[in-house]
Tab-separated table of C-alpha atoms (C1' of nucleotides) in Angstrom:
chain	number	residue	atom	x	y	z
A	1	MET	CA	13.127	39.856	-4.061
A	2	SER	CA	10.331	42.395	-3.835
A	3	LEU	CA	10.133	44.151	-7.176
A	4	PRO	CA	8.056	41.476	-8.891
A	5	HIS	CA	5.539	41.742	-5.953
A	6	ALA	CA	5.404	45.475	-6.138
A	7	ILE	CA	4.540	45.156	-9.844
A	8	LEU	CA	1.940	42.557	-9.080
A	9	THR	CA	0.336	44.805	-6.526
A	10	ALA	CA	0.413	47.780	-8.939
A	11	LEU	CA	-1.046	45.660	-11.721
A	12	LEU	CA	-3.865	44.334	-9.394
A	13	GLU	CA	-4.750	47.902	-8.507
A	14	LYS	CA	-4.998	48.673	-12.221
A	15	PRO	CA	-3.790	46.715	-15.426
A	16	SER	CA	-1.129	48.862	-17.061
A	17	SER	CA	1.576	48.998	-19.692
A	18	GLY	CA	5.272	49.343	-18.723
A	19	LEU	CA	5.354	53.008	-19.076
A	20	GLU	CA	2.149	53.506	-17.020
A	21	LEU	CA	3.701	51.365	-14.291
A	22	THR	CA	6.843	53.468	-14.478
A	23	ARG	CA	4.845	56.643	-13.893
A	24	ARG	CA	2.876	55.141	-11.015
A	25	PHE	CA	6.070	53.980	-9.431
A	26	ASP	CA	7.335	57.572	-9.722
A	27	LYS	CA	4.416	58.993	-7.895
A	28	SER	CA	3.064	56.424	-5.440
A	29	ILE	CA	4.451	52.900	-5.080
A	30	GLY	CA	7.891	54.251	-5.660
A	31	TYR	CA	7.765	56.158	-2.438
A	32	PHE	CA	8.618	52.970	-0.588
A	33	TRP	CA	9.726	50.799	-3.528
A	34	SER	CA	11.452	52.726	-6.305
A	35	ALA	CA	12.230	51.279	-9.689
A	36	THR	CA	13.448	52.537	-13.029
A	37	HIS	CA	11.599	51.743	-16.278
A	38	GLN	CA	14.378	49.233	-17.168
A	39	GLN	CA	13.806	47.167	-14.078
A	40	ILE	CA	10.093	47.241	-14.698
A	41	TYR	CA	10.271	46.094	-18.333
A	42	ARG	CA	12.707	43.322	-17.524
A	43	GLU	CA	10.511	42.158	-14.601
A	44	LEU	CA	7.319	42.312	-16.759
A	45	GLY	CA	9.061	39.963	-19.127
A	46	LYS	CA	10.045	37.521	-16.367
A	47	LEU	CA	6.572	37.585	-14.846
A	48	GLU	CA	4.916	36.824	-18.126
A	49	ALA	CA	7.364	33.980	-18.771
A	50	GLU	CA	6.494	32.522	-15.353
A	51	GLY	CA	2.834	32.716	-16.114
A	52	LEU	CA	2.039	35.163	-13.275
A	53	ILE	CA	0.749	37.966	-15.580
A	54	ARG	CA	-0.263	38.151	-19.205
A	55	ALA	CA	-0.412	40.828	-21.889
A	56	LEU	CA	-3.914	42.060	-22.569
A	57	PRO	CA	-4.707	41.479	-26.268
A	58	ALA	CA	-4.048	44.760	-28.103
A	59	GLU	CA	-5.450	45.991	-31.337
A	60	GLN	CA	-2.143	46.139	-33.286
A	61	PRO	CA	0.625	44.820	-31.120
A	62	ALA	CA	3.616	46.472	-32.759
A	63	ARG	CA	6.736	48.346	-31.702
A	64	GLY	CA	5.809	51.703	-30.141
A	65	GLN	CA	2.440	50.399	-29.040
A	66	LYS	CA	1.287	50.262	-25.535
A	67	LYS	CA	1.344	46.673	-24.249
A	68	ALA	CA	-0.851	46.399	-21.104
A	69	TYR	CA	-0.553	43.545	-18.579
A	70	GLU	CA	-3.033	41.991	-16.141
A	71	VAL	CA	-2.400	39.590	-13.205
A	72	LEU	CA	-3.279	35.923	-13.613
A	73	PRO	CA	-4.725	33.905	-10.729
A	74	ALA	CA	-1.248	32.277	-10.131
A	75	GLY	CA	0.116	35.833	-9.785
A	76	ARG	CA	-2.501	36.805	-7.233
A	77	ALA	CA	-1.779	33.630	-5.252
A	78	GLU	CA	2.004	34.202	-5.349
A	79	LEU	CA	1.454	37.865	-4.075
A	80	ALA	CA	-0.891	36.600	-1.226
A	81	ARG	CA	1.750	33.980	-0.310
A	82	TRP	CA	4.647	36.522	-0.229
A	83	THR	CA	2.590	39.102	1.712
A	84	GLY	CA	1.786	36.686	4.468
A	85	ALA	CA	5.210	35.021	4.701
A	86	PRO	CA	7.555	36.211	7.433
A	87	GLN	CA	10.488	38.308	6.268
A	88	ASP	CA	13.452	39.755	8.000
A	89	PRO	CA	13.985	43.453	7.689
A	90	LYS	CA	16.860	44.287	5.373
A	91	PRO	CA	19.792	46.294	6.873
A	92	HIS	CA	19.441	49.939	6.117
A	93	ARG	CA	22.045	52.215	4.614
A	94	ASP	CA	22.003	55.910	5.114
A	95	ALA	CA	24.787	57.892	3.441
A	96	LEU	CA	23.908	61.128	5.339
A	97	LEU	CA	24.398	59.539	8.767
A	98	LEU	CA	27.629	57.975	7.564
A	99	ARG	CA	28.856	61.384	6.438
A	100	LEU	CA	28.019	62.874	9.846
A	101	ARG	CA	30.048	60.161	11.510
A	102	ALA	CA	32.917	60.801	9.096
A	103	ALA	CA	32.637	64.485	9.877
A	104	ALA	CA	33.418	63.651	13.482
A	105	VAL	CA	36.899	62.535	12.359
A	106	VAL	CA	37.817	64.638	9.291
A	107	GLY	CA	35.814	67.788	10.023
A	108	ALA	CA	32.392	68.977	8.992
A	109	ALA	CA	33.365	71.402	6.211
A	110	GLY	CA	30.669	71.612	3.534
A	111	LEU	CA	28.246	69.283	5.247
A	112	GLU	CA	25.964	71.969	6.714
A	113	ALA	CA	24.876	73.198	3.261
A	114	ASP	CA	23.864	69.764	2.164
A	115	LEU	CA	22.033	69.105	5.394
A	116	ARG	CA	19.991	72.250	4.616
A	117	ARG	CA	19.268	70.960	1.081
A	118	HIS	CA	18.082	67.677	2.454
A	119	LEU	CA	15.842	69.429	4.952
A	120	GLU	CA	14.249	71.306	2.031
A	121	LEU	CA	13.772	68.025	0.011
A	122	HIS	CA	12.134	66.375	2.987
A	123	GLU	CA	9.825	69.420	3.432
A	124	ARG	CA	8.837	69.195	-0.120
A	125	GLN	CA	8.093	65.508	0.165
A	126	LEU	CA	6.006	66.000	3.243
A	127	THR	CA	3.863	68.684	1.473
A	128	GLU	CA	3.266	66.207	-1.351
A	129	TYR	CA	2.269	63.430	1.096
A	130	ARG	CA	-0.111	65.733	2.958
A	131	GLU	CA	-1.644	66.738	-0.414
A	132	ILE	CA	-2.246	62.991	-1.269
A	133	GLU	CA	-3.670	62.428	2.205
A	134	ARG	CA	-6.117	65.353	1.829
A	135	ARG	CA	-7.118	64.211	-1.681
A	136	ASP	CA	-7.374	60.389	-1.207
A	137	PHE	CA	-8.309	59.951	2.413
A	138	PRO	CA	-11.015	62.414	3.394
A	139	PRO	CA	-12.750	61.647	6.673
A	140	GLY	CA	-15.240	58.889	6.244
A	141	LYS	CA	-13.209	56.955	3.645
A	142	ASP	CA	-12.347	54.068	5.900
A	143	GLY	CA	-13.071	50.803	4.287
A	144	THR	CA	-10.563	47.998	4.926
A	145	GLU	CA	-8.414	48.860	1.855
A	146	ASP	CA	-8.521	52.520	2.727
A	147	ARG	CA	-7.397	51.919	6.239
A	148	LEU	CA	-4.399	49.850	5.117
A	149	ARG	CA	-3.383	52.309	2.363
A	150	HIS	CA	-3.723	55.239	4.749
A	151	LEU	CA	-1.533	53.386	7.208
A	152	VAL	CA	1.168	53.203	4.610
A	153	LEU	CA	0.875	56.860	3.711
A	154	ARG	CA	0.948	57.761	7.495
A	155	ALA	CA	4.410	56.016	7.696
A	156	GLY	CA	5.604	58.201	4.856
A	157	ILE	CA	4.278	61.331	6.538
A	158	ASP	CA	5.718	60.483	9.939
A	159	LEU	CA	9.071	59.456	8.524
A	160	GLU	CA	9.405	62.755	6.629
A	161	THR	CA	8.370	64.609	9.838
A	162	PHE	CA	11.006	62.680	11.699
A	163	TRP	CA	13.751	63.601	9.273
A	164	ILE	CA	12.694	67.286	9.279
A	165	GLN	CA	12.899	67.353	12.938
A	166	TRP	CA	16.230	65.537	13.103
A	167	LEU	CA	17.832	67.751	10.492
A	168	GLY	CA	16.638	70.872	12.334
A	169	HIS	CA	18.276	69.434	15.482
A	170	ALA	CA	21.427	68.613	13.577
A	171	LEU	CA	21.618	72.086	12.067
A	172	SER	CA	21.253	73.685	15.475
A	173	GLU	CA	24.059	71.591	16.732
A	174	PHE	CA	26.220	72.688	13.752
A	175	ALA	CA	25.565	76.332	14.736
A	176	ARG	CA	27.189	75.597	18.061
A	177	LEU	CA	30.336	74.023	16.618
A	178	PRO	CA	33.681	75.831	16.924
A	179	ASP	CA	34.488	78.085	13.970
A	180	PRO	CA	32.951	76.310	10.920
A	181	GLY	CA	34.829	78.850	8.754
A	182	GLU	CA	38.177	77.179	9.035
A	183	ALA	CA	37.576	74.611	6.323
A	184	GLU	CA	41.178	73.926	5.428
A	185	ARG	CA	42.423	71.650	8.232
A	186	THR	CA	41.914	67.916	7.783
A	187	GLY	CA	43.054	66.973	11.295
A	188	GLU	CA	40.493	66.189	14.008
A	189	PRO	CA	38.342	69.132	15.013
A	190	ARG	CA	38.917	68.266	18.756
A	191	ALA	CA	38.553	70.983	21.426
B	1	MET	CA	29.644	54.574	-3.602
B	2	SER	CA	29.794	54.762	0.180
B	3	LEU	CA	31.252	51.511	1.468
B	4	PRO	CA	34.886	52.654	0.921
B	5	HIS	CA	34.146	55.734	2.935
B	6	ALA	CA	32.538	53.834	5.706
B	7	ILE	CA	35.722	51.765	5.919
B	8	LEU	CA	37.970	54.847	5.826
B	9	THR	CA	35.917	56.314	8.717
B	10	ALA	CA	36.234	53.125	10.739
B	11	LEU	CA	39.904	52.835	10.086
B	12	LEU	CA	40.553	56.452	11.083
B	13	GLU	CA	38.701	55.819	14.329
B	14	LYS	CA	40.963	52.900	14.934
B	15	PRO	CA	43.328	50.938	12.562
B	16	SER	CA	42.017	47.439	12.169
B	17	SER	CA	42.141	44.138	10.421
B	18	GLY	CA	39.413	42.844	8.139
B	19	LEU	CA	37.829	40.834	10.780
B	20	GLU	CA	37.876	43.471	13.387
B	21	LEU	CA	36.298	45.794	10.856
B	22	THR	CA	33.623	43.237	10.236
B	23	ARG	CA	32.856	43.029	13.980
B	24	ARG	CA	32.687	46.792	14.265
B	25	PHE	CA	30.382	46.955	11.360
B	26	ASP	CA	28.183	44.494	13.070
B	27	LYS	CA	27.823	46.479	16.242
B	28	SER	CA	28.190	50.141	15.363
B	29	ILE	CA	28.840	51.527	11.868
B	30	GLY	CA	26.608	48.771	10.495
B	31	TYR	CA	23.637	50.227	12.156
B	32	PHE	CA	23.443	52.750	9.272
B	33	TRP	CA	25.807	51.158	6.775
B	34	SER	CA	25.868	47.322	6.881
B	35	ALA	CA	28.528	45.268	5.177
B	36	THR	CA	29.489	41.631	5.056
B	37	HIS	CA	33.102	40.437	5.644
B	38	GLN	CA	33.319	39.680	1.897
B	39	GLN	CA	32.506	43.245	0.917
B	40	ILE	CA	35.014	44.495	3.453
B	41	TYR	CA	37.909	42.389	2.329
B	42	ARG	CA	37.282	43.203	-1.205
B	43	GLU	CA	37.082	46.887	-0.518
B	44	LEU	CA	40.206	46.850	1.628
B	45	GLY	CA	42.088	45.331	-1.391
B	46	LYS	CA	40.823	48.131	-3.642
B	47	LEU	CA	41.565	50.909	-1.230
B	48	GLU	CA	45.116	49.585	-0.736
B	49	ALA	CA	45.617	49.349	-4.550
B	50	GLU	CA	44.459	53.008	-4.899
B	51	GLY	CA	46.893	54.113	-2.200
B	52	LEU	CA	44.291	55.389	0.260
B	53	ILE	CA	45.213	52.882	3.000
B	54	ARG	CA	48.222	50.645	3.726
B	55	ALA	CA	48.728	47.471	5.606
B	56	LEU	CA	50.614	47.924	8.867
B	57	PRO	CA	53.760	45.967	8.893
B	58	ALA	CA	53.133	42.738	10.764
B	59	GLU	CA	55.559	40.330	12.398
B	60	GLN	CA	54.944	37.274	10.208
B	61	PRO	CA	52.600	38.241	7.446
B	62	ALA	CA	51.168	34.748	6.640
B	63	ARG	CA	47.829	33.154	5.931
B	64	GLY	CA	45.716	33.100	8.971
B	65	GLN	CA	47.494	36.100	10.406
B	66	LYS	CA	45.798	39.369	11.190
B	67	LYS	CA	46.618	42.082	8.636
B	68	ALA	CA	45.827	45.558	9.995
B	69	TYR	CA	45.318	48.592	7.843
B	70	GLU	CA	45.795	52.308	8.510
B	71	VAL	CA	44.556	55.337	6.457
B	72	LEU	CA	47.040	57.264	4.450
B	73	PRO	CA	46.848	61.092	3.933
B	74	ALA	CA	45.284	60.595	0.534
B	75	GLY	CA	42.601	58.463	2.189
B	76	ARG	CA	41.849	61.029	4.756
B	77	ALA	CA	41.663	63.714	2.052
B	78	GLU	CA	39.243	61.640	-0.112
B	79	LEU	CA	37.021	61.043	2.908
B	80	ALA	CA	36.994	64.764	3.720
B	81	ARG	CA	36.099	65.514	0.181
B	82	TRP	CA	33.302	62.989	0.075
B	83	THR	CA	31.822	64.114	3.363
B	84	GLY	CA	31.535	67.732	2.207
B	85	ALA	CA	30.276	67.022	-1.311
B	86	PRO	CA	26.561	67.298	-1.931
B	87	GLN	CA	24.793	63.988	-2.479
B	88	ASP	CA	21.163	63.195	-3.351
B	89	PRO	CA	19.331	60.897	-1.039
B	90	LYS	CA	18.995	57.362	-2.436
B	91	PRO	CA	15.410	56.202	-2.918
B	92	HIS	CA	14.356	53.883	-0.016
B	93	ARG	CA	12.833	50.588	-0.284
B	94	ASP	CA	10.760	49.081	2.509
B	95	ALA	CA	9.290	45.644	2.000
B	96	LEU	CA	7.012	45.836	5.023
B	97	LEU	CA	5.121	48.877	3.636
B	98	LEU	CA	4.961	47.185	0.259
B	99	ARG	CA	3.489	44.137	1.894
B	100	LEU	CA	0.841	46.326	3.624
B	101	ARG	CA	-0.131	47.873	0.443
B	102	ALA	CA	-0.306	44.358	-1.172
B	103	ALA	CA	-2.523	43.307	1.798
B	104	ALA	CA	-4.938	45.965	0.735
B	105	VAL	CA	-5.604	44.020	-2.483
B	106	VAL	CA	-5.038	40.381	-1.666
B	107	GLY	CA	-5.914	40.291	2.000
B	108	ALA	CA	-3.839	40.581	5.173
B	109	ALA	CA	-3.644	36.886	6.095
B	110	GLY	CA	-0.454	36.147	7.968
B	111	LEU	CA	0.813	39.675	8.049
B	112	GLU	CA	-0.190	40.556	11.528
B	113	ALA	CA	2.159	37.948	13.148
B	114	ASP	CA	5.075	39.321	11.213
B	115	LEU	CA	4.219	42.858	12.189
B	116	ARG	CA	4.386	41.743	15.754
B	117	ARG	CA	7.714	40.083	15.185
B	118	HIS	CA	9.063	43.333	13.622
B	119	LEU	CA	7.755	45.204	16.538
B	120	GLU	CA	9.760	43.018	18.879
B	121	LEU	CA	12.953	43.338	16.792
B	122	HIS	CA	12.678	47.157	16.826
B	123	GLU	CA	12.132	47.142	20.599
B	124	ARG	CA	15.230	45.035	21.007
B	125	GLN	CA	17.230	47.414	18.837
B	126	LEU	CA	16.028	50.420	20.742
B	127	THR	CA	17.135	48.841	23.990
B	128	GLU	CA	20.579	48.250	22.468
B	129	TYR	CA	20.804	51.895	21.293
B	130	ARG	CA	19.744	53.243	24.707
B	131	GLU	CA	22.405	51.048	26.290
B	132	ILE	CA	25.018	52.545	23.976
B	133	GLU	CA	23.802	56.028	24.680
B	134	ARG	CA	24.096	55.466	28.427
B	135	ARG	CA	27.560	54.015	28.112
B	136	ASP	CA	29.145	56.282	25.489
B	137	PHE	CA	27.440	59.594	26.087
B	138	PRO	CA	27.054	60.386	29.753
B	139	PRO	CA	26.103	63.994	30.433
B	140	GLY	CA	29.205	66.251	30.167
B	141	LYS	CA	30.700	64.322	27.302
B	142	ASP	CA	30.002	66.961	24.738
B	143	GLY	CA	33.104	67.706	22.623
B	144	THR	CA	32.699	68.323	18.923
B	145	GLU	CA	33.166	64.696	18.025
B	146	ASP	CA	30.899	63.565	20.809
B	147	ARG	CA	28.122	65.880	19.751
B	148	LEU	CA	28.283	64.668	16.147
B	149	ARG	CA	28.359	60.975	17.009
B	150	HIS	CA	25.543	61.491	19.570
B	151	LEU	CA	23.472	63.091	16.788
B	152	VAL	CA	23.894	59.949	14.684
B	153	LEU	CA	22.853	57.759	17.546
B	154	ARG	CA	19.867	59.971	18.291
B	155	ALA	CA	18.795	59.348	14.699
B	156	GLY	CA	18.892	55.707	15.279
B	157	ILE	CA	16.985	55.864	18.633
B	158	ASP	CA	14.298	58.127	17.130
B	159	LEU	CA	13.876	55.945	14.072
B	160	GLU	CA	13.346	52.882	16.198
B	161	THR	CA	10.948	54.842	18.383
B	162	PHE	CA	9.086	55.884	15.170
B	163	TRP	CA	8.771	52.292	13.960
B	164	ILE	CA	7.644	50.962	17.274
B	165	GLN	CA	4.897	53.600	17.413
B	166	TRP	CA	3.851	53.048	13.841
B	167	LEU	CA	3.783	49.255	14.277
B	168	GLY	CA	1.603	49.665	17.367
B	169	HIS	CA	-0.713	51.845	15.454
B	170	ALA	CA	-0.806	49.308	12.507
B	171	LEU	CA	-1.523	46.474	14.865
B	172	SER	CA	-4.354	48.342	16.531
B	173	GLU	CA	-5.845	48.873	13.045
B	174	PHE	CA	-5.482	45.202	12.199
B	175	ALA	CA	-7.519	44.429	15.352
B	176	ARG	CA	-10.381	46.420	13.915
B	177	LEU	CA	-10.378	44.701	10.521
B	178	PRO	CA	-13.262	42.385	9.648
B	179	ASP	CA	-12.832	38.780	10.712
B	180	PRO	CA	-9.072	38.150	10.146
B	181	GLY	CA	-9.774	34.401	10.705
B	182	GLU	CA	-11.010	33.879	7.180
B	183	ALA	CA	-7.604	33.392	5.630
B	184	GLU	CA	-8.658	31.286	2.657
B	185	ARG	CA	-10.236	33.772	0.273
B	186	THR	CA	-7.938	35.459	-2.125
B	187	GLY	CA	-10.406	38.046	-3.386
B	188	GLU	CA	-10.451	41.605	-2.234
B	189	PRO	CA	-11.380	42.067	1.457
B	190	ARG	CA	-13.882	44.841	0.632
B	191	ALA	CA	-16.747	45.578	2.860
C	1	DC	C1'	5.961	65.139	-46.542
C	2	DC	C1'	10.127	66.273	-43.841
C	3	DG	C1'	12.193	66.875	-39.574
C	4	DC	C1'	11.391	67.353	-34.436
C	5	DT	C1'	9.587	66.032	-30.178
C	6	DT	C1'	7.143	62.774	-27.278
C	7	DT	C1'	5.694	58.203	-26.155
C	8	DA	C1'	6.895	53.552	-25.564
C	9	DT	C1'	9.794	49.488	-25.334
C	10	DG	C1'	13.935	47.356	-24.842
C	11	DC	C1'	19.318	45.629	-25.000
C	12	DA	C1'	24.017	45.673	-23.019
C	13	DA	C1'	27.218	46.766	-19.861
C	14	DC	C1'	28.212	48.075	-15.467
C	15	DT	C1'	28.192	48.662	-10.106
C	16	DA	C1'	26.836	47.048	-5.672
C	17	DG	C1'	25.659	43.660	-2.621
C	18	DT	C1'	24.893	38.560	-1.318
C	19	DT	C1'	25.749	33.625	-0.741
C	20	DG	C1'	28.355	29.586	-0.579
C	21	DC	C1'	32.397	27.737	-0.176
C	22	DA	C1'	37.738	27.132	0.327
C	23	DT	C1'	41.942	27.716	2.682
C	24	DA	C1'	44.973	28.008	6.419
C	25	DA	C1'	46.738	28.920	10.901
C	26	DG	C1'	46.117	28.591	16.128
C	27	DC	C1'	44.328	26.355	20.032
C	28	DG	C1'	42.456	23.006	23.080
C	29	DT	C1'	41.612	18.168	24.518
C	30	DG	C1'	41.223	13.210	24.882
D	1	DC	C1'	49.479	13.950	17.976
D	2	DA	C1'	45.119	13.633	15.615
D	3	DC	C1'	40.696	15.697	15.661
D	4	DG	C1'	37.598	19.324	15.813
D	5	DC	C1'	36.685	24.274	16.789
D	6	DT	C1'	37.637	29.076	16.148
D	7	DT	C1'	39.881	32.829	13.990
D	8	DA	C1'	41.115	35.069	9.775
D	9	DT	C1'	41.255	35.860	4.862
D	10	DG	C1'	39.705	35.267	0.510
D	11	DC	C1'	37.674	33.441	-4.437
D	12	DA	C1'	33.727	32.710	-7.505
D	13	DA	C1'	29.228	32.893	-8.792
D	14	DC	C1'	25.115	34.956	-8.330
D	15	DT	C1'	21.120	38.551	-7.685
D	16	DA	C1'	19.643	43.229	-7.743
D	17	DG	C1'	19.846	47.669	-9.307
D	18	DT	C1'	21.804	51.557	-12.374
D	19	DT	C1'	23.293	53.927	-16.519
D	20	DG	C1'	23.667	54.753	-21.294
D	21	DC	C1'	21.939	54.017	-25.424
D	22	DA	C1'	18.998	52.111	-29.478
D	23	DT	C1'	14.770	51.538	-31.729
D	24	DA	C1'	10.372	52.575	-33.513
D	25	DA	C1'	5.885	54.536	-33.983
D	26	DA	C1'	2.741	58.707	-33.286
D	27	DG	C1'	1.773	63.463	-33.354
D	28	DC	C1'	2.700	67.987	-34.933
D	29	DG	C1'	4.293	72.141	-37.214
D	30	DG	C1'	6.053	74.391	-41.223
DNA sequence: CCGCTTTATGCAACTAGTTGCATAAGCGTG
DNA sequence: CACGCTTATGCAACTAGTTGCATAAAGCGG
């Protein structure tokens, strides 16, 4: 329900071709609404058919040519409508927490290494976010748009910080678990 | 890829029927891996066909009768394998952050009220988590399973706490935005 | 100017999750 | 005992997202 609106937002920020959108999803919007190029191309087609966007007239519109889109008034109106309409939060799904809960019944063999890997991934992401913050939101840049966008970035930064803390806590708990070397048994690891 | 493993975990914790599983997903496992009863029934069928679980022999197995399942050794082994195998984190999608970003281009009309509603929902969830913590993890209950399960609950509590803080911050930013009363204009809310 | 890589767009098939509805038994109550 | 309500299981159709592959032009190096 949200992908078309993510695309409308991106196109309003800057008219783009499918591939350009894909790249921007990879490095900015995708941080909280990811999409593959397939999804994007399909959705661009639908949005055009619905009259919410249109292809910018290109020099030679041929295969292998960039085809850039811009948002039409109807598209902007639809995005404004969607943004202001109440929406229930979708239920989350987190495989890592699920695995931890499973580990409580079948044993934690192998999990610790992956926890460490995830910790590293989150640290890398946090570094990237801080980089963006330093670059795009220097002190003084605080217009209305800036404030809102900064707020979104802050959520990303704080979420990564949360996960790094939690994973650190989890790993320290693992260190206190009874002999993690015995990986063979499948029974419950009860004391 | 994770629903079958969520079900295996739930069944290992306690053999159950489809409806019992649905209820338990609603109040505990579903906090980090939600599922509807349809998904659960379908998956139970698949898991049985694959020989990972089996139906417990009931008195009169008829329509409208409870049909309870238990995990077979193959199911336990599969769950242990999955738990220990490395897995990349799935890209997240958060509609609320997306809406905030959209608000930066089409205006924030209507968003504030929904932010407030979300804040309330998160506060309610946090209260529920704290209740569970008080009930299920009193000081002293710290066996291996308890520690792991408590860790998962802590993640839930801290995540809710994070969102409550962030939403509070967001709302205070909204309060400082230029006249939020002018809801009509669809142009950019630039200063 | 031939083959190789990169850029750009897209189809088809698949997996996962959601929504709406159907069926049937058990249980209470006027 | 007929009616409606709750419990319990399930099918079918749909929407969203993923994966694998196909196509074609542009740029570049030998």
